[in-house]
Amino acid sequence: MNSNQPAPGPQPLGPARYAEVSRVLTRVMMLNLLVAVAKIVFGYASGAISILSDGFHSLTDTASNVVGLVGVRAAERPPDEDHPYGHRKYETVAAAAVNVFLLLVIIEVLRNAFNHLSGRSPAHNITAASFGVMIVTIAINLIVVAYESRAAQRLASEVLLADATQTRGDVWSSLTVIAALVGARAGVPILDPLAALVVAGFIGYSGFQVARATTGILSDRIVISDGDLERVVMSVSGVLGCHHIRTRGAADHVFLDLHVWLPGDMALHDAHALSHVVKDRLIARYPQITDAVIHIEPPPAAENGMAFGEPGSAAADENAPVSSDRLTAPGDRR
């Protein structure tokens, strides 16, 4: 089975990571608020309805920043009695919630396109200042997208990636306003609704990408390739084999469990110690592993008397039931 995530992947940063994600979101929120206020103030002052509408739409970026901040603050809480695996998925939930704002953007863009096609929108008030305000705000949004996208990759943060996608949608929406201004000045107003339809498609695809990434985490999709993990396990002297490898979580917050075959006559104390060697080797190779639970058991040949790897043995059948007399070494946090 192959993973869609690169390995070894980003290193988790603990509380420092959440603090950095919050700082990025706060800075972006202030810039988004500045852009929204500039558009709204100029829209009211000039009477340019398209710019005013785009300004209110820009407020959705600020709202999504607030949602992201709330999610990150919830995610940074340590594990407790009710959440023994921690609260990391709250960040993923916040990223999924940003998709709601992307949907609102699509609805707004399509509504404006319909109004222009049906002749319901008033004529645009075309001035050099109109173009100036839109160009400056688009430049600010492009800076936000670049900054937030780099931070999202560096911190392995799906909420930052989703928010950058949301802001990118705002850029496309603003470009439709410029298309409307250009079309009105050139006497070709049909340019505006046509551009809006194309933009709606781009934003919809971006929303799909965000939804696919977040649902993969929430549905416990594989994070690290089984083959890559098996190679690390088999590099430990004394290990005879492994199977039933499972990973889940976010790219920077992975939970792993697997079964390791050890000699059947090995003492319990030695087997437990060797399981910790395996665990330490795995975490050293993949620091994004938050915890690993390693089940130790004798190899299939020791369980049923069949030759190792013979047809019908557990080594030849990955779906064979695990022996009930296996020993379990919990992957306790050390």
mmCIF file of C-alpha atoms in Angstrom:
data_model
loop_
_atom_site.group_PDB
_atom_site.id
_atom_site.type_symbol
_atom_site.label_atom_id
_atom_site.label_comp_id
_atom_site.label_asym_id
_atom_site.label_seq_id
_atom_site.Cartn_x
_atom_site.Cartn_y
_atom_site.Cartn_z
ATOM 1 C CA MET A 1 0.000 0.000 0.000
ATOM 2 C CA ASN A 2 1.384 3.379 -0.945
ATOM 3 C CA SER A 3 1.029 6.581 0.990
ATOM 4 C CA ASN A 4 0.080 9.911 -0.498
ATOM 5 C CA GLN A 5 2.331 11.622 2.028
ATOM 6 C CA PRO A 6 6.097 12.039 1.579
ATOM 7 C CA ALA A 7 8.468 10.363 3.996
ATOM 8 C CA PRO A 8 10.084 10.919 6.378
ATOM 9 C CA GLY A 9 7.976 14.079 6.482
ATOM 10 C CA PRO A 10 8.019 17.180 8.665
ATOM 11 C CA GLN A 11 9.200 17.119 12.214
ATOM 12 C CA PRO A 12 6.580 17.911 14.865
ATOM 13 C CA LEU A 13 7.236 21.099 16.801
ATOM 14 C CA GLY A 14 4.902 20.600 19.771
ATOM 15 C CA PRO A 15 3.619 23.746 21.491
ATOM 16 C CA ALA A 16 6.031 25.904 19.444
ATOM 17 C CA ARG A 17 4.323 24.729 16.259
ATOM 18 C CA TYR A 18 0.868 25.762 17.429
ATOM 19 C CA ALA A 19 2.199 29.133 18.572
ATOM 20 C CA GLU A 20 3.745 29.712 15.140
ATOM 21 C CA VAL A 21 0.535 28.688 13.331
ATOM 22 C CA SER A 22 -1.417 31.125 15.530
ATOM 23 C CA ARG A 23 1.061 33.928 14.765
ATOM 24 C CA VAL A 24 0.731 33.329 11.030
ATOM 25 C CA LEU A 25 -3.079 33.325 11.231
ATOM 26 C CA THR A 26 -3.099 36.528 13.316
ATOM 27 C CA ARG A 27 -0.851 38.373 10.866
ATOM 28 C CA VAL A 28 -2.902 37.184 7.911
ATOM 29 C CA MET A 29 -6.136 38.161 9.679
ATOM 30 C CA MET A 30 -4.892 41.741 10.106
ATOM 31 C CA LEU A 31 -3.925 41.982 6.426
ATOM 32 C CA ASN A 32 -7.258 40.494 5.336
ATOM 33 C CA LEU A 33 -9.104 42.988 7.527
ATOM 34 C CA LEU A 34 -7.091 45.836 5.979
ATOM 35 C CA VAL A 35 -8.002 44.674 2.483
ATOM 36 C CA ALA A 36 -11.699 44.320 3.363
ATOM 37 C CA VAL A 37 -11.904 47.771 4.980
ATOM 38 C CA ALA A 38 -10.135 49.409 2.007
ATOM 39 C CA LYS A 39 -12.595 47.896 -0.468
ATOM 40 C CA ILE A 40 -15.672 48.677 1.632
ATOM 41 C CA VAL A 41 -14.663 52.290 2.328
ATOM 42 C CA PHE A 42 -13.831 52.965 -1.323
ATOM 43 C CA GLY A 43 -16.967 51.158 -2.476
ATOM 44 C CA TYR A 44 -19.188 53.368 -0.334
ATOM 45 C CA ALA A 45 -17.276 56.520 -1.252
ATOM 46 C CA SER A 46 -17.293 55.892 -5.014
ATOM 47 C CA GLY A 47 -20.585 54.057 -5.337
ATOM 48 C CA ALA A 48 -18.835 51.177 -7.120
ATOM 49 C CA ILE A 49 -21.131 48.284 -6.190
ATOM 50 C CA SER A 50 -18.778 45.581 -7.462
ATOM 51 C CA ILE A 51 -15.923 46.807 -5.269
ATOM 52 C CA LEU A 52 -18.247 47.142 -2.272
ATOM 53 C CA SER A 53 -19.514 43.586 -2.756
ATOM 54 C CA ASP A 54 -15.964 42.306 -3.100
ATOM 55 C CA GLY A 55 -15.088 44.086 0.144
ATOM 56 C CA PHE A 56 -17.810 42.282 2.068
ATOM 57 C CA HIS A 57 -16.669 39.065 0.461
ATOM 58 C CA SER A 58 -13.135 39.774 1.740
ATOM 59 C CA LEU A 59 -14.560 39.818 5.252
ATOM 60 C CA THR A 60 -15.102 36.071 4.876
ATOM 61 C CA ASP A 61 -11.301 35.701 4.812
ATOM 62 C CA THR A 62 -11.123 37.386 8.212
ATOM 63 C CA ALA A 63 -13.915 35.165 9.497
ATOM 64 C CA SER A 64 -12.075 32.047 8.305
ATOM 65 C CA ASN A 65 -8.954 33.284 10.125
ATOM 66 C CA VAL A 66 -10.971 33.500 13.332
ATOM 67 C CA VAL A 67 -12.254 29.951 12.807
ATOM 68 C CA GLY A 68 -8.690 28.778 12.212
ATOM 69 C CA LEU A 69 -7.422 30.467 15.373
ATOM 70 C CA VAL A 70 -10.147 28.844 17.462
ATOM 71 C CA GLY A 71 -9.322 25.434 15.969
ATOM 72 C CA VAL A 72 -5.585 25.810 16.582
ATOM 73 C CA ARG A 73 -6.123 26.936 20.168
ATOM 74 C CA ALA A 74 -8.262 23.837 20.752
ATOM 75 C CA ALA A 75 -5.752 21.557 19.004
ATOM 76 C CA GLU A 76 -2.785 22.652 21.108
ATOM 77 C CA ARG A 77 -4.286 21.313 24.333
ATOM 78 C CA PRO A 78 -2.428 18.242 25.653
ATOM 79 C CA PRO A 79 -4.047 14.788 25.905
ATOM 80 C CA ASP A 80 -6.507 14.401 28.768
ATOM 81 C CA GLU A 81 -8.844 11.771 30.177
ATOM 82 C CA ASP A 82 -11.499 12.394 27.521
ATOM 83 C CA HIS A 83 -9.010 12.772 24.633
ATOM 84 C CA PRO A 84 -6.121 10.339 25.266
ATOM 85 C CA TYR A 85 -4.858 10.811 21.703
ATOM 86 C CA GLY A 86 -4.770 14.591 22.079
ATOM 87 C CA HIS A 87 -6.761 17.326 20.336
ATOM 88 C CA ARG A 88 -4.772 17.615 17.082
ATOM 89 C CA LYS A 89 -7.785 16.848 14.880
ATOM 90 C CA TYR A 90 -9.446 20.101 15.938
ATOM 91 C CA GLU A 91 -7.046 21.824 13.553
ATOM 92 C CA THR A 92 -8.216 19.500 10.792
ATOM 93 C CA VAL A 93 -11.850 20.257 11.657
ATOM 94 C CA ALA A 94 -11.065 23.992 11.453
ATOM 95 C CA ALA A 95 -9.521 23.451 8.020
ATOM 96 C CA ALA A 96 -12.660 21.632 6.905
ATOM 97 C CA ALA A 97 -14.772 24.521 8.226
ATOM 98 C CA VAL A 98 -12.876 26.934 5.971
ATOM 99 C CA ASN A 99 -14.463 25.049 3.071
ATOM 100 C CA VAL A 100 -17.790 26.557 4.155
ATOM 101 C CA PHE A 101 -16.356 30.000 3.446
ATOM 102 C CA LEU A 102 -15.081 28.799 0.069
ATOM 103 C CA LEU A 103 -18.630 27.695 -0.703
ATOM 104 C CA LEU A 104 -19.890 31.163 0.212
ATOM 105 C CA VAL A 105 -17.317 32.666 -2.154
ATOM 106 C CA ILE A 106 -18.520 30.435 -4.996
ATOM 107 C CA ILE A 107 -22.141 31.396 -4.326
ATOM 108 C CA GLU A 108 -21.243 35.098 -4.321
ATOM 109 C CA VAL A 109 -19.254 34.847 -7.558
ATOM 110 C CA LEU A 110 -22.040 32.916 -9.304
ATOM 111 C CA ARG A 111 -24.651 35.372 -8.007
ATOM 112 C CA ASN A 112 -22.731 38.302 -9.447
ATOM 113 C CA ALA A 113 -22.318 36.453 -12.743
ATOM 114 C CA PHE A 114 -26.055 35.777 -12.932
ATOM 115 C CA ASN A 115 -26.875 39.402 -12.133
ATOM 116 C CA HIS A 116 -24.619 40.630 -14.917
ATOM 117 C CA LEU A 117 -25.972 38.120 -17.421
ATOM 118 C CA SER A 118 -29.560 39.056 -16.575
ATOM 119 C CA GLY A 119 -28.848 42.795 -16.641
ATOM 120 C CA ARG A 120 -29.695 43.253 -12.959
ATOM 121 C CA SER A 121 -26.346 44.797 -11.997
ATOM 122 C CA PRO A 122 -25.983 48.590 -12.257
ATOM 123 C CA ALA A 123 -23.383 50.214 -14.471
ATOM 124 C CA HIS A 124 -19.910 50.365 -12.964
ATOM 125 C CA ASN A 125 -18.429 53.674 -11.856
ATOM 126 C CA ILE A 126 -15.133 53.486 -13.737
ATOM 127 C CA THR A 127 -12.249 55.588 -12.419
ATOM 128 C CA ALA A 128 -8.490 55.189 -12.219
ATOM 129 C CA ALA A 129 -8.866 54.926 -8.453
ATOM 130 C CA SER A 130 -11.156 51.908 -8.912
ATOM 131 C CA PHE A 131 -8.413 50.037 -10.723
ATOM 132 C CA GLY A 132 -5.811 51.249 -8.229
ATOM 133 C CA VAL A 133 -7.678 49.969 -5.173
ATOM 134 C CA MET A 134 -8.305 46.564 -6.722
ATOM 135 C CA ILE A 135 -4.724 46.141 -7.947
ATOM 136 C CA VAL A 136 -3.244 47.068 -4.555
ATOM 137 C CA THR A 137 -5.560 44.720 -2.670
ATOM 138 C CA ILE A 138 -4.820 41.889 -5.094
ATOM 139 C CA ALA A 139 -1.090 42.445 -4.542
ATOM 140 C CA ILE A 140 -1.592 42.232 -0.771
ATOM 141 C CA ASN A 141 -3.612 39.037 -1.159
ATOM 142 C CA LEU A 142 -0.911 37.471 -3.342
ATOM 143 C CA ILE A 143 1.652 38.229 -0.636
ATOM 144 C CA VAL A 144 -0.666 36.621 1.933
ATOM 145 C CA VAL A 145 -1.094 33.495 -0.226
ATOM 146 C CA ALA A 146 2.670 33.089 -0.710
ATOM 147 C CA TYR A 147 3.451 33.688 2.970
ATOM 148 C CA GLU A 148 0.716 31.411 4.252
ATOM 149 C CA SER A 149 1.441 28.621 1.752
ATOM 150 C CA ARG A 150 5.119 28.526 2.738
ATOM 151 C CA ALA A 151 4.180 28.468 6.422
ATOM 152 C CA ALA A 152 1.651 25.690 5.763
ATOM 153 C CA GLN A 153 4.317 23.534 4.134
ATOM 154 C CA ARG A 154 6.929 24.266 6.789
ATOM 155 C CA LEU A 155 4.560 23.577 9.707
ATOM 156 C CA ALA A 156 2.538 20.805 8.004
ATOM 157 C CA SER A 157 -0.623 22.756 8.843
ATOM 158 C CA GLU A 158 -3.785 21.905 6.943
ATOM 159 C CA VAL A 159 -5.611 24.913 8.405
ATOM 160 C CA LEU A 160 -2.989 27.300 6.972
ATOM 161 C CA LEU A 161 -3.156 25.521 3.632
ATOM 162 C CA ALA A 162 -6.967 25.754 3.606
ATOM 163 C CA ASP A 163 -6.839 29.431 4.551
ATOM 164 C CA ALA A 164 -4.305 30.148 1.803
ATOM 165 C CA THR A 165 -6.678 28.449 -0.629
ATOM 166 C CA GLN A 166 -9.492 30.655 0.652
ATOM 167 C CA THR A 167 -7.400 33.799 0.105
ATOM 168 C CA ARG A 168 -6.429 32.594 -3.362
ATOM 169 C CA GLY A 169 -10.144 32.406 -4.099
ATOM 170 C CA ASP A 170 -10.410 36.024 -2.992
ATOM 171 C CA VAL A 171 -7.727 36.937 -5.546
ATOM 172 C CA TRP A 172 -9.730 35.294 -8.321
ATOM 173 C CA SER A 173 -12.884 37.016 -7.152
ATOM 174 C CA SER A 174 -11.135 40.393 -7.221
ATOM 175 C CA LEU A 175 -9.910 39.676 -10.739
ATOM 176 C CA THR A 176 -13.536 39.264 -11.839
ATOM 177 C CA VAL A 177 -14.210 42.769 -10.528
ATOM 178 C CA ILE A 178 -11.321 44.110 -12.608
ATOM 179 C CA ALA A 179 -12.704 42.168 -15.584
ATOM 180 C CA ALA A 180 -16.047 43.859 -14.983
ATOM 181 C CA LEU A 181 -14.373 47.298 -14.884
ATOM 182 C CA VAL A 182 -12.373 46.587 -18.036
ATOM 183 C CA GLY A 183 -15.405 45.182 -19.804
ATOM 184 C CA ALA A 184 -17.520 48.187 -18.877
ATOM 185 C CA ARG A 185 -14.889 50.614 -20.111
ATOM 186 C CA ALA A 186 -14.361 48.639 -23.356
ATOM 187 C CA GLY A 187 -18.079 48.296 -23.978
ATOM 188 C CA VAL A 188 -17.978 44.497 -23.539
ATOM 189 C CA PRO A 189 -19.723 43.880 -20.207
ATOM 190 C CA ILE A 190 -20.145 40.163 -20.987
ATOM 191 C CA LEU A 191 -16.493 39.684 -19.947
ATOM 192 C CA ASP A 192 -17.447 39.954 -16.283
ATOM 193 C CA PRO A 193 -19.939 37.048 -15.995
ATOM 194 C CA LEU A 194 -17.845 34.818 -18.236
ATOM 195 C CA ALA A 195 -14.771 35.398 -16.110
ATOM 196 C CA ALA A 196 -16.830 34.795 -12.965
ATOM 197 C CA LEU A 197 -17.922 31.368 -14.201
ATOM 198 C CA VAL A 198 -14.308 30.367 -14.824
ATOM 199 C CA VAL A 199 -13.311 31.658 -11.391
ATOM 200 C CA ALA A 200 -16.094 29.681 -9.713
ATOM 201 C CA GLY A 201 -14.650 26.536 -11.291
ATOM 202 C CA PHE A 202 -11.149 27.322 -9.989
ATOM 203 C CA ILE A 203 -12.430 27.978 -6.468
ATOM 204 C CA GLY A 204 -14.540 24.827 -6.527
ATOM 205 C CA TYR A 205 -11.509 22.734 -7.455
ATOM 206 C CA SER A 206 -9.480 24.355 -4.667
ATOM 207 C CA GLY A 207 -12.249 23.509 -2.205
ATOM 208 C CA PHE A 208 -12.209 19.917 -3.417
ATOM 209 C CA GLN A 209 -8.461 19.706 -2.719
ATOM 210 C CA VAL A 210 -8.952 21.032 0.815
ATOM 211 C CA ALA A 211 -11.835 18.607 1.419
ATOM 212 C CA ARG A 212 -9.799 15.652 0.140
ATOM 213 C CA ALA A 213 -6.866 16.482 2.435
ATOM 214 C CA THR A 214 -8.986 16.983 5.564
ATOM 215 C CA THR A 215 -11.249 13.984 5.033
ATOM 216 C CA GLY A 216 -8.165 11.814 4.550
ATOM 217 C CA ILE A 217 -6.996 12.735 8.041
ATOM 218 C CA LEU A 218 -10.414 12.478 9.659
ATOM 219 C CA SER A 219 -11.055 9.081 8.056
ATOM 220 C CA ASP A 220 -7.657 7.698 9.192
ATOM 221 C CA ARG A 221 -6.090 7.323 5.753
ATOM 222 C CA ILE A 222 -2.604 5.789 5.702
ATOM 223 C CA VAL A 223 0.141 8.333 6.414
ATOM 224 C CA ILE A 224 3.448 6.460 5.993
ATOM 225 C CA SER A 225 4.012 3.639 3.517
ATOM 226 C CA ASP A 226 3.910 0.131 5.031
ATOM 227 C CA GLY A 227 6.967 -0.834 3.019
ATOM 228 C CA ASP A 228 9.020 2.078 4.341
ATOM 229 C CA LEU A 229 8.137 1.201 7.929
ATOM 230 C CA GLU A 230 8.852 -2.485 7.370
ATOM 231 C CA ARG A 231 12.365 -1.699 6.127
ATOM 232 C CA VAL A 232 13.087 0.230 9.330
ATOM 233 C CA VAL A 233 11.717 -2.575 11.523
ATOM 234 C CA MET A 234 13.721 -5.252 9.705
ATOM 235 C CA SER A 235 16.928 -3.263 10.225
ATOM 236 C CA VAL A 236 16.748 -4.136 13.943
ATOM 237 C CA SER A 237 18.808 -7.218 14.791
ATOM 238 C CA GLY A 238 16.710 -10.005 16.282
ATOM 239 C CA VAL A 239 13.448 -9.119 14.511
ATOM 240 C CA LEU A 240 12.175 -11.975 12.323
ATOM 241 C CA GLY A 241 9.390 -10.098 10.554
ATOM 242 C CA CYS A 242 6.402 -7.801 10.941
ATOM 243 C CA HIS A 243 2.849 -7.362 9.655
ATOM 244 C CA HIS A 244 -0.471 -5.630 10.357
ATOM 245 C CA ILE A 245 1.173 -2.201 10.008
ATOM 246 C CA ARG A 246 -1.251 0.699 10.442
ATOM 247 C CA THR A 247 -0.733 4.450 10.539
ATOM 248 C CA ARG A 248 -3.206 7.300 10.933
ATOM 249 C CA GLY A 249 -3.292 11.000 11.754
ATOM 250 C CA ALA A 250 -1.909 14.201 10.220
ATOM 251 C CA ALA A 251 1.452 14.481 8.488
ATOM 252 C CA ASP A 252 3.092 15.876 11.627
ATOM 253 C CA HIS A 253 1.118 13.848 14.193
ATOM 254 C CA VAL A 254 1.155 10.141 13.335
ATOM 255 C CA PHE A 255 -0.010 7.170 15.393
ATOM 256 C CA LEU A 256 1.426 3.767 14.487
ATOM 257 C CA ASP A 257 0.693 0.205 15.519
ATOM 258 C CA LEU A 258 2.165 -3.010 14.137
ATOM 259 C CA HIS A 259 2.928 -6.636 14.990
ATOM 260 C CA VAL A 260 6.561 -7.769 15.226
ATOM 261 C CA TRP A 261 7.751 -11.378 15.072
ATOM 262 C CA LEU A 262 10.429 -12.303 17.628
ATOM 263 C CA PRO A 263 11.962 -15.707 18.481
ATOM 264 C CA GLY A 264 9.419 -17.843 20.320
ATOM 265 C CA ASP A 265 11.889 -18.808 23.040
ATOM 266 C CA MET A 266 12.930 -15.230 23.821
ATOM 267 C CA ALA A 267 12.357 -14.167 27.433
ATOM 268 C CA LEU A 268 9.516 -11.710 28.015
ATOM 269 C CA HIS A 269 11.889 -9.092 29.446
ATOM 270 C CA ASP A 270 14.201 -9.322 26.411
ATOM 271 C CA ALA A 271 11.277 -9.247 23.964
ATOM 272 C CA HIS A 272 9.867 -6.148 25.621
ATOM 273 C CA ALA A 273 13.270 -4.440 25.521
ATOM 274 C CA LEU A 274 13.689 -5.302 21.827
ATOM 275 C CA SER A 275 10.239 -3.894 21.049
ATOM 276 C CA HIS A 276 11.429 -0.567 22.461
ATOM 277 C CA VAL A 277 14.506 -0.711 20.246
ATOM 278 C CA VAL A 278 12.140 -1.082 17.277
ATOM 279 C CA LYS A 279 10.016 1.805 18.504
ATOM 280 C CA ASP A 280 13.015 4.087 19.034
ATOM 281 C CA ARG A 281 14.379 3.213 15.581
ATOM 282 C CA LEU A 282 11.040 4.050 13.967
ATOM 283 C CA ILE A 283 10.677 7.399 15.773
ATOM 284 C CA ALA A 284 14.281 8.318 14.959
ATOM 285 C CA ARG A 285 13.551 7.702 11.261
ATOM 286 C CA TYR A 286 10.105 9.301 11.337
ATOM 287 C CA PRO A 287 10.013 11.995 14.067
ATOM 288 C CA GLN A 288 6.414 12.822 13.163
ATOM 289 C CA ILE A 289 5.360 9.582 14.896
ATOM 290 C CA THR A 290 3.731 10.719 18.129
ATOM 291 C CA ASP A 291 3.299 7.229 19.553
ATOM 292 C CA ALA A 292 3.789 3.636 18.447
ATOM 293 C CA VAL A 293 2.161 0.496 19.857
ATOM 294 C CA ILE A 294 4.155 -2.635 19.048
ATOM 295 C CA HIS A 295 2.616 -6.083 19.530
ATOM 296 C CA ILE A 296 5.221 -8.825 19.911
ATOM 297 C CA GLU A 297 4.470 -12.405 18.907
ATOM 298 C CA PRO A 298 6.279 -15.563 17.777
ATOM 299 C CA PRO A 299 6.653 -16.114 14.037
ATOM 300 C CA PRO A 300 3.952 -18.147 12.249
ATOM 301 C CA ALA A 301 6.110 -21.281 12.111
ATOM 302 C CA ALA A 302 6.327 -21.291 15.899
ATOM 303 C CA GLU A 303 2.547 -20.962 16.181
ATOM 304 C CA ASN A 304 1.349 -23.787 13.948
ATOM 305 C CA GLY A 305 4.376 -25.943 13.274
ATOM 306 C CA MET A 306 4.377 -25.133 9.551
ATOM 307 C CA ALA A 307 7.483 -24.024 7.705
ATOM 308 C CA PHE A 308 7.970 -20.270 7.633
ATOM 309 C CA GLY A 309 6.297 -18.891 4.481
ATOM 310 C CA GLU A 310 4.662 -22.192 3.448
ATOM 311 C CA PRO A 311 1.241 -21.930 1.737
ATOM 312 C CA GLY A 312 -1.391 -21.796 4.440
ATOM 313 C CA SER A 313 0.983 -20.354 7.047
ATOM 314 C CA ALA A 314 0.386 -16.922 8.564
ATOM 315 C CA ALA A 315 3.444 -15.640 6.715
ATOM 316 C CA ALA A 316 1.767 -16.530 3.444
ATOM 317 C CA ASP A 317 -1.643 -15.261 4.494
ATOM 318 C CA GLU A 318 -1.703 -11.678 5.768
ATOM 319 C CA ASN A 319 -5.356 -12.139 6.726
ATOM 320 C CA ALA A 320 -4.689 -15.130 8.973
ATOM 321 C CA PRO A 321 -5.877 -14.596 12.565
ATOM 322 C CA VAL A 322 -3.252 -13.506 15.062
ATOM 323 C CA SER A 323 -2.342 -16.091 17.702
ATOM 324 C CA SER A 324 -4.179 -15.576 20.959
ATOM 325 C CA ASP A 325 -1.020 -16.292 22.970
ATOM 326 C CA ARG A 326 0.949 -13.328 21.632
ATOM 327 C CA LEU A 327 2.682 -11.004 24.024
ATOM 328 C CA THR A 328 1.850 -7.310 23.886
ATOM 329 C CA ALA A 329 4.339 -4.557 24.629
ATOM 330 C CA PRO A 330 2.434 -1.269 24.938
ATOM 331 C CA GLY A 331 4.059 1.645 23.147
ATOM 332 C CA ASP A 332 4.227 3.714 26.322
ATOM 333 C CA ARG A 333 5.420 7.311 25.997
ATOM 334 C CA ARG A 334 8.918 7.564 27.381
#
